mmCIF file of C-alpha atoms in Angstrom:
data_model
loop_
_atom_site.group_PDB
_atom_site.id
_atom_site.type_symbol
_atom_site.label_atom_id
_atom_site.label_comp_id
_atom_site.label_asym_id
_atom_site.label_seq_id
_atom_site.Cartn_x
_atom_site.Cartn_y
_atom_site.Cartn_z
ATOM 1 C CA UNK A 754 10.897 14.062 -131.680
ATOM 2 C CA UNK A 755 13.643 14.669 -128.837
ATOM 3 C CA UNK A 756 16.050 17.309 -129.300
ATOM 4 C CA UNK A 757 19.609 16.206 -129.191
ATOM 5 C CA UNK A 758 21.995 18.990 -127.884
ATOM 6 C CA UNK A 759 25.727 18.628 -127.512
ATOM 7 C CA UNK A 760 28.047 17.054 -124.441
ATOM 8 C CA UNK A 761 28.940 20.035 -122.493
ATOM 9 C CA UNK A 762 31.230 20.084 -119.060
ATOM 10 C CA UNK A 763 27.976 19.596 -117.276
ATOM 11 C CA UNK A 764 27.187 16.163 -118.442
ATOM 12 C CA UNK A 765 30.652 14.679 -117.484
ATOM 13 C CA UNK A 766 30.341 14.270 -113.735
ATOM 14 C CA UNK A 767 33.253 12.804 -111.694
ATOM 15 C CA UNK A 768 33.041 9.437 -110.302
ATOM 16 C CA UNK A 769 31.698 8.554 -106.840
ATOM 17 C CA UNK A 770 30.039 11.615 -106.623
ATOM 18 C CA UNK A 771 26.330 11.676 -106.767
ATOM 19 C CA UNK A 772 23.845 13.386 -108.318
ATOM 20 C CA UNK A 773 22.229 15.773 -105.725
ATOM 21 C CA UNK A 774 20.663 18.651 -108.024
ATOM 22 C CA UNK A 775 22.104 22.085 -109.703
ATOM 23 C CA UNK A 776 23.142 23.909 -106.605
ATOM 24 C CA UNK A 777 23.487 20.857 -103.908
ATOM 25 C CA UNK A 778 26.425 19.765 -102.321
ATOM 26 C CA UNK A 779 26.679 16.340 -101.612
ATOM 27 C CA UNK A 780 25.756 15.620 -97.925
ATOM 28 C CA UNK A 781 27.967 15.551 -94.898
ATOM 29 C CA UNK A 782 28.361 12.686 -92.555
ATOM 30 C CA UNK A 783 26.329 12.402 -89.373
ATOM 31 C CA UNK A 784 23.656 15.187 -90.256
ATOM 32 C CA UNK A 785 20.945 12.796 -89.498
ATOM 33 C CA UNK A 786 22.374 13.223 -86.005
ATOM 34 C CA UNK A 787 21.926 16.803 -85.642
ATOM 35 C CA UNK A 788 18.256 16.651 -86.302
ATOM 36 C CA UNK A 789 17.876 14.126 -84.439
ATOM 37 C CA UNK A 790 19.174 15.754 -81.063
ATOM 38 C CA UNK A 791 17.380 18.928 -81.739
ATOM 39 C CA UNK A 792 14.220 17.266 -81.911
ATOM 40 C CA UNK A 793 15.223 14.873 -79.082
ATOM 41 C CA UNK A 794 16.039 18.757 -77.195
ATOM 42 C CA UNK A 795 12.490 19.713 -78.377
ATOM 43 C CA UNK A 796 10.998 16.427 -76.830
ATOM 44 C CA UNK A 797 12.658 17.190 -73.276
ATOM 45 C CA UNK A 798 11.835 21.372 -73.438
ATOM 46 C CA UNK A 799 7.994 20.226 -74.170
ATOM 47 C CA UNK A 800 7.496 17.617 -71.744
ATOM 48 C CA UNK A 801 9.018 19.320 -69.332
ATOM 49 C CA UNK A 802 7.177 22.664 -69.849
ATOM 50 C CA UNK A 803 4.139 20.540 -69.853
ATOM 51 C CA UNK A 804 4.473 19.056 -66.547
ATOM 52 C CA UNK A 805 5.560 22.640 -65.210
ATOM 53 C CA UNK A 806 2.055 23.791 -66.325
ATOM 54 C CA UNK A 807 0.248 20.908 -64.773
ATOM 55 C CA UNK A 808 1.662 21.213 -61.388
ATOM 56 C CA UNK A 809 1.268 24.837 -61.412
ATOM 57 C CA UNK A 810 -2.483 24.376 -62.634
ATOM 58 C CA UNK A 811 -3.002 22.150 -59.910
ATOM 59 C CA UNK A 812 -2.195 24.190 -57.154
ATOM 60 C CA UNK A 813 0.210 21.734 -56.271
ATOM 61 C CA UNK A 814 3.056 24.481 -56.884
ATOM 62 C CA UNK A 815 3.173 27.587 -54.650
ATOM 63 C CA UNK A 816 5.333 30.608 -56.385
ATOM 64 C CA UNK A 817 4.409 32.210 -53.134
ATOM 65 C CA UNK A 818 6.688 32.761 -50.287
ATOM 66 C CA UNK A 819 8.132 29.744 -48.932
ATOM 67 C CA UNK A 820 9.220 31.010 -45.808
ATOM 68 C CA UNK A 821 5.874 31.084 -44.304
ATOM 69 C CA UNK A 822 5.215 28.648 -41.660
ATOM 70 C CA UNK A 823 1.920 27.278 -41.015
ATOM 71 C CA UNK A 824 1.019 28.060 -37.461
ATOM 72 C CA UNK A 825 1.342 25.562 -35.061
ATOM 73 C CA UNK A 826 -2.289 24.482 -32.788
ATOM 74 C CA UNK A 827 -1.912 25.606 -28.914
ATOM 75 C CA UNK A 828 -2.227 22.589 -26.424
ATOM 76 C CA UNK A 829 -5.423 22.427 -24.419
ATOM 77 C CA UNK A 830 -5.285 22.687 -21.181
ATOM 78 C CA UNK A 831 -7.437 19.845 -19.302
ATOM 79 C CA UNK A 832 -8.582 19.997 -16.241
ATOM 80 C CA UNK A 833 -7.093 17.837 -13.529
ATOM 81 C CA UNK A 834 -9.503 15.006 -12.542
ATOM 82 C CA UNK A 835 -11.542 15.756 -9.426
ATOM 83 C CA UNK A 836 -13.903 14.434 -7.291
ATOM 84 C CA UNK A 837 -17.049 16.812 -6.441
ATOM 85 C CA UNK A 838 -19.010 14.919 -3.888
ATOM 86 C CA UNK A 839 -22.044 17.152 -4.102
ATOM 87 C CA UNK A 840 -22.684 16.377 -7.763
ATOM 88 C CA UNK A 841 -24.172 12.666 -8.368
ATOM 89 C CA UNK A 842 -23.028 11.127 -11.493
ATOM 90 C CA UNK A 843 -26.093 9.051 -13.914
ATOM 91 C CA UNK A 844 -24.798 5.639 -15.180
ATOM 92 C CA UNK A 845 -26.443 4.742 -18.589
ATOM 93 C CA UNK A 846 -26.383 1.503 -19.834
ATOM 94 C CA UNK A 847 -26.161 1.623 -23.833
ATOM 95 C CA UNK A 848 -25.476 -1.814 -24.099
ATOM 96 C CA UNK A 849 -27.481 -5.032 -24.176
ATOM 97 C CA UNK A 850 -25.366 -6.496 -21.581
ATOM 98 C CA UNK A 851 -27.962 -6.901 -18.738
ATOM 99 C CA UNK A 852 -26.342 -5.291 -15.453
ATOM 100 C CA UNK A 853 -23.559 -2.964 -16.892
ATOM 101 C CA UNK A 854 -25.235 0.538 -15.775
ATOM 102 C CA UNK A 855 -24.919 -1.229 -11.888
ATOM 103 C CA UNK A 856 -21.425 -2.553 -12.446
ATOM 104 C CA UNK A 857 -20.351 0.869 -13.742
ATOM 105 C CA UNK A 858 -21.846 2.560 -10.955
ATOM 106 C CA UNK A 859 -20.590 0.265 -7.796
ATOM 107 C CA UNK A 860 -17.005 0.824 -9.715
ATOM 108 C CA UNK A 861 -18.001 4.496 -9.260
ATOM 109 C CA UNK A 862 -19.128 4.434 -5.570
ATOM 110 C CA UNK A 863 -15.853 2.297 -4.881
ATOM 111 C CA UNK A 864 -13.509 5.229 -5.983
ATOM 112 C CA UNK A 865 -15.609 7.783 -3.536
ATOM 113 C CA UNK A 866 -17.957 9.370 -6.375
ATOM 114 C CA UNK A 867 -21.845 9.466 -5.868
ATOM 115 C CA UNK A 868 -23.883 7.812 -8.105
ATOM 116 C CA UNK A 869 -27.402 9.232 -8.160
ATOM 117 C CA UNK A 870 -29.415 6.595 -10.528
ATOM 118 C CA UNK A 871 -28.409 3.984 -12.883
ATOM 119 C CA UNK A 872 -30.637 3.292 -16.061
ATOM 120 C CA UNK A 873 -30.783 1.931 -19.847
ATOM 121 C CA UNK A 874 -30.038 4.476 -22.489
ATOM 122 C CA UNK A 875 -32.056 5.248 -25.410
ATOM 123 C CA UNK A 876 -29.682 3.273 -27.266
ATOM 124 C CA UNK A 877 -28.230 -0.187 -27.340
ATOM 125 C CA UNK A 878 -25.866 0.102 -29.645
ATOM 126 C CA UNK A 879 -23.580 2.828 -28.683
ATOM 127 C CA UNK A 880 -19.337 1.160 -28.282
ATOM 128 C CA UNK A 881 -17.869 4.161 -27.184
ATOM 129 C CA UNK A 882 -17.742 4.667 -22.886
ATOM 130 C CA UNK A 883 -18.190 8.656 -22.729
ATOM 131 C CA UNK A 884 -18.574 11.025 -19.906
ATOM 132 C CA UNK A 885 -20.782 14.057 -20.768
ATOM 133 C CA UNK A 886 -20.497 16.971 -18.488
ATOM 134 C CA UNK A 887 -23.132 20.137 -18.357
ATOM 135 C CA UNK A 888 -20.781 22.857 -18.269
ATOM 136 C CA UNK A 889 -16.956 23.762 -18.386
ATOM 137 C CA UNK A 890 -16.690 24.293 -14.439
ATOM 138 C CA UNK A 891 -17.293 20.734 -14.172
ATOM 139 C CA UNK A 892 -14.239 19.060 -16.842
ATOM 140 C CA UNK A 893 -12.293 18.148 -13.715
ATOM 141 C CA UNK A 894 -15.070 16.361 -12.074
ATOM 142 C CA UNK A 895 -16.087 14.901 -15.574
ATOM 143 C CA UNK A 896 -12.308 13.336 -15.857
ATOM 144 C CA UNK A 897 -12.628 12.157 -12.164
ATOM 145 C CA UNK A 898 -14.938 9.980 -13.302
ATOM 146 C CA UNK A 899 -13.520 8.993 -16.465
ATOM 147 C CA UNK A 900 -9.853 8.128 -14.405
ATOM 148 C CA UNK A 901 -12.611 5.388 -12.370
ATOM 149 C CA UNK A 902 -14.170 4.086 -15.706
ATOM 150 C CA UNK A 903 -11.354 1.777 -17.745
ATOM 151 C CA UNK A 904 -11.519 2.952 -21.764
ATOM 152 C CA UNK A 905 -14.000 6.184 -20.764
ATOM 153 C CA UNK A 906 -13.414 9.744 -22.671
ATOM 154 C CA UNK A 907 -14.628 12.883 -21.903
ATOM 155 C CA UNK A 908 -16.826 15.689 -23.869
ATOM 156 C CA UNK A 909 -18.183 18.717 -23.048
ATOM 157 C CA UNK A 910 -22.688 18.102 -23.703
ATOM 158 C CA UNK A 911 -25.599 20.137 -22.849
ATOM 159 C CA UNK A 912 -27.904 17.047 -23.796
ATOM 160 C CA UNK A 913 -28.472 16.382 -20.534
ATOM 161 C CA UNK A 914 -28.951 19.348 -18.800
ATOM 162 C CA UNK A 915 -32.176 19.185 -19.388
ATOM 163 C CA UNK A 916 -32.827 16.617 -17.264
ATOM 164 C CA UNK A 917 -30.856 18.121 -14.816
ATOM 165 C CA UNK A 918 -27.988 16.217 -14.708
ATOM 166 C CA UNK A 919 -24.512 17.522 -14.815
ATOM 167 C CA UNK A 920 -22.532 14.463 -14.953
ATOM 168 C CA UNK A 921 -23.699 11.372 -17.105
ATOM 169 C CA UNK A 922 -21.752 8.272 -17.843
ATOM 170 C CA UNK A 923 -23.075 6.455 -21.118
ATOM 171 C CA UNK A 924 -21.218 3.027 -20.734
ATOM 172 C CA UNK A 925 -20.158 1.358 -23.858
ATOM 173 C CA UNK A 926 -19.124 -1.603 -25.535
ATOM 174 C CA UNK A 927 -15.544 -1.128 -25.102
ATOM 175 C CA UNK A 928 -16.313 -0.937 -21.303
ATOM 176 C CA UNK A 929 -17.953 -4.129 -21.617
ATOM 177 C CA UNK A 930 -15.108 -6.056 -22.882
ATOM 178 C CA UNK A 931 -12.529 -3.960 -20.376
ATOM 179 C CA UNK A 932 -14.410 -5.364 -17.457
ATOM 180 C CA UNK A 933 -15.178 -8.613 -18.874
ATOM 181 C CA UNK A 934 -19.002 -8.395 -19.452
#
């Protein structure tokens, strides 16, 4: 059987105050709002310190100096176009339009360059109008002949040197629809 024990100054509590245990003070208003910005604070410090370490991780943040400037490429110097009279240029046809090696080569002989022969490529398929030229001496002859050919670039080639031809124009595509053929 329960004990009964006597009414002491502990059992009379004043009203509108709450039961909170022995040594508890009832609690203050807006407390929920202080843990709720420090864990808000929390939620900002993490995230943030998270990204931080994913950039840096990444390589896509440099804690190196900053001041160093990447250098900048020199220009190229190009040779001015030329004409060199004593060195015949090959026409190569690398299209299937019939006749474009001969049309390439009369547009040739028309600005004053010699044409020694005109032939088919290897290729058919090739849409790109290049000049190839042997060696460096000869850029300036190479873009003489590039200034006569409409949509024609220039590259320095020892494929075909061999043959022993310094100056070959491979005609493409894109020359075919600049003339009209």
């Amino acid at each position: 059987m329960a004990q009964k024990f006597p009414r002491d100054r502990f059992d009379s509590i004043p009203h509108g105050i709450e039961r909170v245990g022995a040594h508890r003070a009832p609690a203050r208003k807006g407390a929920g709002w202080v843990a709720f910005g420090w864990a808000a604070l929390a939620t900002v410090v993490l995230a943030a310190a998270g990204i931080g370490g994913v950039i840096a991780f990444n390589d896509r943040l440099n804690f190196g100096d900053a001041g160093v400037a990447t250098p900048t490429p020199t220009p190229v110097v190009t040779a001015a176009p030329t004409v060199a009279p004593d060195i015949p240029v090959t026409v190569l046809n690398g299209t299937t339009t019939s006749g474009l090696a001969a049309r390439a080569g009369e547009a040739l002989t028309a600005a004053g360059i010699p044409v020694g022969t005109t032939a088919n490529a290897s290729e058919d398929t090739l849409t790109e109008t290049v000049v190839y030229y042997a060696t460096a001496d000869l850029e300036g002859a190479a873009r003489g002949v590039a200034a006569a050919i409409p949509e024609a670039d220039v590259r320095l080639s020892e494929q075909f040197a061999a043959i022993g031809t310094p100056l070959v124009l491979v005609v493409g595509s894109d020359y075919a629809a600049a003339t009209g053929g």
